[in-house]
Amino acid sequence: MDDSALRRSIFIKDPEYAGLPKYSEWGYNTFGAYINDETFSSGDIQAPAVIESNDTSMSFVLTGEKGTDISGKTRMSMTFVIPGFAPENYQDLTFLDDSAINLQLSGCRVLITMGTIQYEADTLTGELLFKRVQNLFVDLNPEEIILSGTFDFNAYLNDHPIHVSHGRFDVGIEPGTFYHEYPYQ
Amino acid sequence: MNLKWFIYSFFLVYSAGISIAQETPDQYIGFDWGFAFFKSKPSDTDHIRGDVTSFHTESSTSGLVCISFRSSSGAKFETYRVNSRIGLAAGLRFSQFVQNMGKWGLLATGVNHFYWLYNQEGVITDYARVKSISQTSNYMGFPAEIRFFASNSYRRVRLYFKAGAEMEIRLRTKTEIRFKYDSMKSFENVVTSQVSKPSFFGMTLYNCIGLNIGGGRKPSLGLEAFIPVLNRRPGSPGLLSNIYGGGLQFNLQIPVQSKMR
């Protein structure tokens, strides 16, 4: 069942961290983090999170805006590529519940896309934490998977050091935002 | 408004009023009927999906609409002192609070439902789509009031100011859930059990400004405005937490003993 009201973003500002959404676990379709001194957040973007999966890995893609109204906003995506986990459908994501992923692990990649240019971050330290994964039923019908958690890392991006801090996400993944690439038979 | 200051000043003035008069006072039996609307906000925010901080405005067009309405009727015994410039009253009052929280089609933009979280077990989470929740509570209260008349008893129309406090005991509470789909009716008891019930004891404090018409040895009528009325329930406020309210009250007074002309 498609419930369009659940797809909307509800951006509740964090009073402590300006420009970021307050941490939540309701499937508000928001995320945010500081990249050095700038904010990167879901802003007004609908469906800011997408999962792409193939036979060897899963990519968790967050698309939003970097910067502020004053400094100017740039569309940006941050992709976490997690090897060894290949969900075949969106409900398989519940296996991620309460799991921490060390971004230094071999095969873990962080890709950052600004405009049409994609950069791969050379991660020094960092963690992606799926604090809570919920299989959401609305009026007894399966609706979406809510992924809620945090992330932060230090890396070199295009030879420049970056510090991503106070990252948090609360997003809903449903068949429309889950893409599985089947291997050729 | 500082609640402690209000209670303290009320009882100070009340005690002073009692000690002032020594003469045989005029005595009245009074009946009142009143109503008030309260600015309120949802209590059970742990169960409601959305930006709850913006829900408390009653005329909100995007969030939940919260309506809290109190109606009351009571009987009082009142004596007039100090040349009928001060009235002291106490009695019994029955009141009913009707509180409603929901997405009203005419007022709310977008969808006409909100999400109520009623189950979380492991990785399974269940929301129900709810149109509205209403809660009706009945109370028996014991009001005590003091009023000051701006003019002496020779005038037929007299302006007065009143301060009152009422201790309330909850008699009964009924909660009703309107789901978006009737198929969820079987979960009504589950959701109802998660909606906060108001605590057993409560207190209403009010200030009024009013006009008294008639009097003397004949019955008199009074019309007064609450500015404001506060309602507090230590422990649990119920479905909605009242912030402050305003309303009207009508009085009918029948003299039992009066020297007034």
mmCIF file of C-alpha atoms in Angstrom, chain B residues 28-35 70-78 89-96 139-145 162 166-168 206 222 224 226 248-254:
data_model
loop_
_atom_site.group_PDB
_atom_site.id
_atom_site.type_symbol
_atom_site.label_atom_id
_atom_site.label_comp_id
_atom_site.label_asym_id
_atom_site.label_seq_id
_atom_site.Cartn_x
_atom_site.Cartn_y
_atom_site.Cartn_z
ATOM 1 C CA TYR B 28 -27.857 34.369 48.340
ATOM 2 C CA ILE B 29 -28.218 31.041 46.634
ATOM 3 C CA GLY B 30 -26.574 31.188 43.236
ATOM 4 C CA PHE B 31 -26.637 29.014 40.148
ATOM 5 C CA ASP B 32 -24.111 29.266 37.352
ATOM 6 C CA TRP B 33 -23.650 27.919 33.857
ATOM 7 C CA GLY B 34 -20.416 28.483 32.021
ATOM 8 C CA PHE B 35 -18.151 27.385 29.240
ATOM 9 C CA ARG B 70 -15.200 22.861 29.306
ATOM 10 C CA SER B 71 -18.830 23.330 30.236
ATOM 11 C CA SER B 72 -20.067 23.564 33.787
ATOM 12 C CA SER B 73 -23.070 24.141 35.952
ATOM 13 C CA GLY B 74 -23.090 24.685 39.675
ATOM 14 C CA ALA B 75 -24.822 25.918 42.787
ATOM 15 C CA LYS B 76 -23.291 28.241 45.373
ATOM 16 C CA PHE B 77 -24.035 29.904 48.628
ATOM 17 C CA GLU B 78 -22.856 33.516 48.663
ATOM 18 C CA ALA B 89 -19.101 32.142 47.790
ATOM 19 C CA ALA B 90 -18.624 28.382 48.004
ATOM 20 C CA GLY B 91 -20.546 25.498 46.513
ATOM 21 C CA LEU B 92 -20.634 22.532 44.214
ATOM 22 C CA ARG B 93 -20.060 22.483 40.476
ATOM 23 C CA PHE B 94 -20.256 19.745 37.870
ATOM 24 C CA SER B 95 -18.147 20.162 34.787
ATOM 25 C CA GLN B 96 -17.400 18.282 31.623
ATOM 26 C CA TYR B 139 -15.786 16.225 37.241
ATOM 27 C CA MET B 140 -17.321 17.206 40.522
ATOM 28 C CA GLY B 141 -15.785 20.414 41.828
ATOM 29 C CA PHE B 142 -15.827 22.536 44.945
ATOM 30 C CA PRO B 143 -15.488 26.206 43.982
ATOM 31 C CA ALA B 144 -14.584 29.033 46.327
ATOM 32 C CA GLU B 145 -14.897 32.583 45.036
ATOM 33 C CA LYS B 162 -13.981 37.881 40.723
ATOM 34 C CA GLU B 166 -12.081 24.993 42.213
ATOM 35 C CA MET B 167 -10.828 21.647 43.423
ATOM 36 C CA GLU B 168 -12.036 18.901 41.096
ATOM 37 C CA TYR B 206 -10.015 31.778 37.230
ATOM 38 C CA GLY B 222 -24.769 38.078 36.206
ATOM 39 C CA GLU B 224 -18.987 37.355 33.447
ATOM 40 C CA PHE B 226 -13.107 34.433 32.298
ATOM 41 C CA LEU B 248 -18.243 33.079 29.696
ATOM 42 C CA GLN B 249 -20.363 32.293 32.726
ATOM 43 C CA PHE B 250 -23.960 33.177 33.541
ATOM 44 C CA ASN B 251 -25.208 33.529 37.108
ATOM 45 C CA LEU B 252 -28.614 33.604 38.673
ATOM 46 C CA GLN B 253 -28.815 34.719 42.303
ATOM 47 C CA ILE B 254 -31.796 34.280 44.537
#
